[in-house]
GROMACS .gro file of C-alpha atoms in nm:
model
  246
    1GLY     CA    1  -0.269   2.766  -5.793
    2ASN     CA    2  -0.415   2.455  -5.617
    3ILE     CA    3  -0.573   2.498  -5.299
    4PRO     CA    4  -0.520   2.225  -5.048
    5PRO     CA    5  -0.924   2.152  -4.840
    6LEU     CA    6  -0.917   2.262  -4.546
    7GLN     CA    7  -0.804   1.950  -4.279
    8PRO     CA    8  -1.018   1.901  -3.923
    9VAL     CA    9  -0.777   1.990  -3.627
   10PHE     CA   10  -0.899   1.641  -3.488
   11PRO     CA   11  -1.008   1.352  -3.676
   12VAL     CA   12  -1.345   1.363  -3.425
   13THR     CA   13  -1.651   1.499  -3.449
   14CYS     CA   14  -1.997   1.496  -3.173
   15TRP     CA   15  -2.298   1.599  -3.216
   16SER     CA   16  -2.409   1.950  -3.008
   17ARG     CA   17  -2.744   1.854  -2.849
   18GLU     CA   18  -2.796   2.238  -2.886
   19ARG     CA   19  -2.696   2.268  -3.232
   20ALA     CA   20  -2.785   2.091  -3.516
   21MET     CA   21  -2.492   2.063  -3.646
   22PRO     CA   22  -2.153   1.855  -3.540
   23ARG     CA   23  -1.882   2.032  -3.304
   24LEU     CA   24  -1.522   1.967  -3.379
   25ILE     CA   25  -1.318   1.783  -3.079
   26THR     CA   26  -0.971   1.966  -3.061
   27GLN     CA   27  -0.655   1.744  -2.955
   28THR     CA   28  -0.685   1.990  -2.625
   29THR     CA   29  -1.030   1.893  -2.575
   30VAL     CA   30  -0.968   1.569  -2.576
   31ALA     CA   31  -0.644   1.559  -2.419
   32ASP     CA   32  -0.882   1.739  -2.066
   33PHE     CA   33  -1.146   1.468  -2.135
   34ARG     CA   34  -0.882   1.245  -2.109
   35GLY     CA   35  -0.753   1.343  -1.830
   36ARG     CA   36  -1.057   1.383  -1.625
   37LEU     CA   37  -1.133   1.061  -1.778
   38CYS     CA   38  -0.862   0.960  -1.579
   39ASP     CA   39  -0.898   1.116  -1.240
   40VAL     CA   40  -1.226   0.960  -1.201
   41ALA     CA   41  -1.075   0.624  -1.289
   42ALA     CA   42  -0.798   0.632  -1.059
   43GLU     CA   43  -1.105   0.703  -0.780
   44MET     CA   44  -1.245   0.436  -0.882
   45PHE     CA   45  -0.953   0.178  -0.891
   46THR     CA   46  -0.889   0.274  -0.541
   47GLU     CA   47  -1.238   0.189  -0.424
   48MET     CA   48  -1.309  -0.126  -0.656
   49GLY     CA   49  -0.995  -0.258  -0.730
   50ARG     CA   50  -0.897  -0.427  -1.077
   51ASP     CA   51  -1.228  -0.619  -1.050
   52GLY     CA   52  -1.473  -0.410  -0.955
   53PHE     CA   53  -1.310  -0.152  -1.248
   54ASN     CA   54  -1.576  -0.109  -1.500
   55MET     CA   55  -1.696   0.126  -1.824
   56ARG     CA   56  -2.078   0.153  -1.699
   57GLU     CA   57  -1.992   0.273  -1.385
   58LEU     CA   58  -1.756   0.533  -1.524
   59ALA     CA   59  -1.935   0.653  -1.750
   60LYS     CA   60  -2.200   0.722  -1.480
   61ARG     CA   61  -1.959   0.898  -1.290
   62LEU     CA   62  -1.807   1.118  -1.575
   63ARG     CA   63  -2.199   1.180  -1.659
   64VAL     CA   64  -2.138   1.029  -2.062
   65SER     CA   65  -2.298   0.821  -2.252
   66PRO     CA   66  -2.159   0.431  -2.139
   67MET     CA   67  -1.974   0.501  -2.538
   68THR     CA   68  -1.798   0.745  -2.486
   69ALA     CA   69  -1.494   0.668  -2.308
   70TYR     CA   70  -1.425   0.450  -2.575
   71ARG     CA   71  -1.392   0.715  -2.825
   72TYR     CA   72  -1.079   0.795  -2.579
   73PHE     CA   73  -0.994   0.466  -2.467
   74ARG     CA   74  -0.991   0.103  -2.667
   75ASP     CA   75  -1.090  -0.072  -2.383
   76LYS     CA   76  -1.034  -0.112  -1.988
   77GLU     CA   77  -0.724  -0.240  -2.013
   78GLU     CA   78  -0.602   0.088  -2.179
   79ILE     CA   79  -0.775   0.275  -1.926
   80LEU     CA   80  -0.575   0.111  -1.656
   81ALA     CA   81  -0.235   0.143  -1.854
   82ALA     CA   82  -0.279   0.489  -1.889
   83LEU     CA   83  -0.339   0.506  -1.510
   84ARG     CA   84   0.011   0.293  -1.445
   85ALA     CA   85   0.175   0.547  -1.689
   86ARG     CA   86   0.078   0.844  -1.506
   87ALA     CA   87   0.156   0.674  -1.173
   88PHE     CA   88   0.497   0.597  -1.302
   89ALA     CA   89   0.576   0.952  -1.401
   90ARG     CA   90   0.481   1.065  -1.032
   91PHE     CA   91   0.685   0.766  -0.917
   92ALA     CA   92   1.026   0.869  -1.148
   93ALA     CA   93   0.957   1.245  -1.000
   94LYS     CA   94   1.074   1.093  -0.650
   95LEU     CA   95   1.314   0.888  -0.808
   96GLU     CA   96   1.465   1.172  -0.952
   97SER     CA   97   1.453   1.420  -0.680
   98VAL     CA   98   1.742   1.185  -0.456
   99GLN     CA   99   1.980   1.372  -0.722
  100ALA     CA  100   1.923   1.673  -0.519
  101ALA     CA  101   2.126   1.565  -0.261
  102GLN     CA  102   2.423   1.814  -0.186
  103ARG     CA  103   2.684   1.551  -0.031
  104PRO     CA  104   2.727   1.222  -0.209
  105ARG     CA  105   2.636   1.043   0.168
  106GLN     CA  106   2.296   1.162   0.150
  107ARG     CA  107   2.168   0.994  -0.113
  108GLY     CA  108   2.122   0.619   0.018
  109ALA     CA  109   1.922   0.795   0.271
  110ALA     CA  110   1.725   0.977   0.048
  111LEU     CA  111   1.696   0.683  -0.193
  112ALA     CA  112   1.537   0.499   0.097
  113HIS     CA  113   1.315   0.751   0.223
  114VAL     CA  114   1.188   0.852  -0.159
  115TYR     CA  115   1.085   0.481  -0.194
  116GLY     CA  116   0.899   0.446   0.132
  117GLU     CA  117   0.710   0.710   0.096
  118PHE     CA  118   0.583   0.676  -0.248
  119VAL     CA  119   0.493   0.343  -0.150
  120GLN     CA  120   0.290   0.465   0.180
  121GLN     CA  121   0.136   0.745   0.005
  122GLU     CA  122   0.015   0.588  -0.308
  123GLU     CA  123  -0.030   0.199  -0.221
  124THR     CA  124  -0.305   0.129  -0.479
  125SER     CA  125  -0.131   0.347  -0.733
  126TYR     CA  126   0.238   0.089  -0.669
  127ARG     CA  127  -0.009  -0.224  -0.678
  128LEU     CA  128  -0.130  -0.104  -0.948
  129MET     CA  129   0.216  -0.063  -1.175
  130PHE     CA  130   0.330  -0.430  -1.064
  131ASP     CA  131   0.061  -0.547  -1.140
  132LEU     CA  132   0.189  -0.925  -1.254
  133PHE     CA  133  -0.116  -1.007  -1.474
  134GLN     CA  134  -0.150  -0.688  -1.619
  135PRO     CA  135  -0.125  -0.722  -2.036
  136ALA     CA  136   0.058  -0.542  -2.304
  137VAL     CA  137  -0.110  -0.240  -2.440
  138PRO     CA  138  -0.010  -0.105  -2.766
  139GLY     CA  139  -0.249   0.206  -2.756
  140VAL     CA  140   0.014   0.380  -2.418
  141PRO     CA  141   0.331   0.432  -2.531
  142GLU     CA  142   0.360   0.698  -2.248
  143LEU     CA  143   0.331   0.362  -2.033
  144ALA     CA  144   0.705   0.235  -2.168
  145VAL     CA  145   0.843   0.612  -2.163
  146GLN     CA  146   0.759   0.667  -1.808
  147GLU     CA  147   0.878   0.309  -1.688
  148SER     CA  148   1.199   0.396  -1.837
  149ARG     CA  149   1.238   0.729  -1.695
  150ALA     CA  150   1.213   0.560  -1.336
  151ARG     CA  151   1.507   0.273  -1.417
  152ALA     CA  152   1.731   0.558  -1.543
  153ALA     CA  153   1.623   0.739  -1.208
  154MET     CA  154   1.781   0.470  -1.022
  155THR     CA  155   2.026   0.423  -1.297
  156GLU     CA  156   2.142   0.739  -1.240
  157PHE     CA  157   2.170   0.715  -0.874
  158ALA     CA  158   2.438   0.453  -0.904
  159ARG     CA  159   2.607   0.687  -1.152
  160LEU     CA  160   2.675   0.953  -0.952
  161MET     CA  161   2.811   0.737  -0.639
  162VAL     CA  162   3.013   0.576  -0.898
  163ARG     CA  163   3.118   0.877  -1.024
  164ASP     CA  164   3.193   1.009  -0.661
  165GLY     CA  165   3.454   0.683  -0.605
  166LEU     CA  166   3.152   0.541  -0.308
  167PHE     CA  167   3.053   0.219  -0.566
  168GLU     CA  168   3.238   0.023  -0.826
  169GLY     CA  169   3.025  -0.139  -1.104
  170ASP     CA  170   2.799  -0.121  -1.363
  171PRO     CA  171   2.547   0.196  -1.297
  172ASP     CA  172   2.259   0.020  -1.507
  173LEU     CA  173   2.372  -0.297  -1.304
  174ILE     CA  174   2.392  -0.160  -0.981
  175GLY     CA  175   2.063   0.055  -1.050
  176ASP     CA  176   1.870  -0.276  -1.117
  177VAL     CA  177   1.977  -0.442  -0.795
  178PHE     CA  178   1.905  -0.180  -0.541
  179TRP     CA  179   1.538  -0.111  -0.739
  180SER     CA  180   1.471  -0.542  -0.739
  181ALA     CA  181   1.570  -0.538  -0.372
  182LEU     CA  182   1.426  -0.217  -0.246
  183HIS     CA  183   1.071  -0.341  -0.457
  184GLY     CA  184   1.144  -0.667  -0.261
  185VAL     CA  185   1.049  -0.520   0.062
  186ALA     CA  186   0.792  -0.291  -0.036
  187ALA     CA  187   0.594  -0.572  -0.188
  188LEU     CA  188   0.689  -0.749   0.121
  189HIS     CA  189   0.524  -0.489   0.370
  190LEU     CA  190   0.180  -0.485   0.068
  191THR     CA  191   0.114  -0.841   0.119
  192SER     CA  192   0.185  -0.864   0.540
  193LYS     CA  193   0.152  -0.488   0.682
  194GLN     CA  194   0.360  -0.630   0.984
  195THR     CA  195   0.699  -0.533   0.839
  196ASP     CA  196   0.860  -0.213   0.957
  197ILE     CA  197   0.927  -0.098   0.605
  198ASP     CA  198   1.083   0.221   0.698
  199ARG     CA  199   1.360   0.016   0.864
  200LEU     CA  200   1.407  -0.229   0.643
  201LEU     CA  201   1.418  -0.020   0.369
  202ASN     CA  202   1.711   0.174   0.497
  203GLU     CA  203   1.892  -0.164   0.600
  204THR     CA  204   1.895  -0.292   0.240
  205VAL     CA  205   2.020   0.048   0.113
  206ARG     CA  206   2.282   0.020   0.405
  207ALA     CA  207   2.365  -0.341   0.309
  208LEU     CA  208   2.372  -0.263  -0.082
  209SER     CA  209   2.596   0.016  -0.032
  210SER     CA  210   2.830  -0.187   0.220
  211ALA     CA  211   2.875  -0.422  -0.111
  212TYR     CA  212   2.961  -0.172  -0.377
  213CYS     CA  213   3.173   0.050  -0.132
  214SER     CA  214   3.381  -0.277  -0.068
  215GLY     CA  215   3.588  -0.295  -0.385
  216ALA     CA  216   3.601   0.118  -0.492
  217GLY     CA  217   3.896   0.197  -0.271
  218ALA     CA  218   4.018   0.323   0.125
  219ARG     CA  219   3.861   0.701   0.050
  220SER     CA  220   3.560   0.486  -0.027
  221ASN     CA  221   3.575   0.251   0.245
  222ASP     CA  222   3.532   0.601   0.493
  223LEU     CA  223   3.263   0.782   0.330
  224CYS     CA  224   3.070   0.433   0.340
  225ALA     CA  225   3.123   0.363   0.652
  226ALA     CA  226   2.942   0.759   0.671
  227LEU     CA  227   2.654   0.658   0.500
  228VAL     CA  228   2.392   0.888   0.624
  229THR     CA  229   2.062   0.695   0.756
  230HIS     CA  230   1.720   0.858   0.898
  231ASP     CA  231   1.532   0.727   1.159
  232THR     CA  232   1.199   0.726   1.000
  233LEU     CA  233   1.046   0.843   0.699
  234ALA     CA  234   0.884   1.126   0.832
  235GLY     CA  235   1.145   1.232   1.036
  236SER     CA  236   1.447   1.395   0.975
  237TYR     CA  237   1.797   1.245   0.878
  238ARG     CA  238   2.076   1.163   1.092
  239THR     CA  239   2.431   1.069   1.128
  240ARG     CA  240   2.577   0.803   1.262
  241PRO     CA  241   2.815   0.974   1.595
  242HIS     CA  242   3.142   0.810   1.432
  243LEU     CA  243   3.066   0.954   1.071
  244PRO     CA  244   3.406   1.111   0.946
  245ALA     CA  245   3.448   1.413   0.739
  246GLU     CA  246   3.364   1.396   0.347
   0.00000   0.00000   0.00000
């Protein structure tokens, strides 16, 4: 029968300087270079910010020709979108760790802890993630995936609290309210640098938890009064002296 022609592994080739023949670039090669490019781009963005970031300097640090990066990303904005996707993936993983809290009343403190930890440890990434002037970039679908993952983690926190009788309401809406409030604290901290982000995050979670607990029944009210907090994001959790047993 007819034998179909062989297809290349990936439709990109480049010329080897050592041989007078094209070298095939595989999907793995592309993924590896894109990852290395993003690592270098992240360092540059931290050093220079959005305005200072440029493709020529990126190529220089990668030790490739100025046009090489354009074989893997359409432009600067597509690279920054890829950086946001990677940052949202790390952020989502932090939020998902809240679900591992074994006692329901620890989840609020865990949420405040991981949110503040990410903001303080990855300040540049957080700014990039929520840049108000970022354009839509259709070439990086992973960005939408990781943004949705982060939102799903906030919703799951709320869903577990509703399931355990601590909150009453729509988990999707509750998750968005918590995220909006915590982001407001983060933005205030990044703008002024004069806020006690640890204290504000804990108080925000406590106040919202108290509000959502109020309609969830008598048992919930007892547990809500026992919500765990902690002194600092770097310290260990502590429980208020009057906490009733769950």
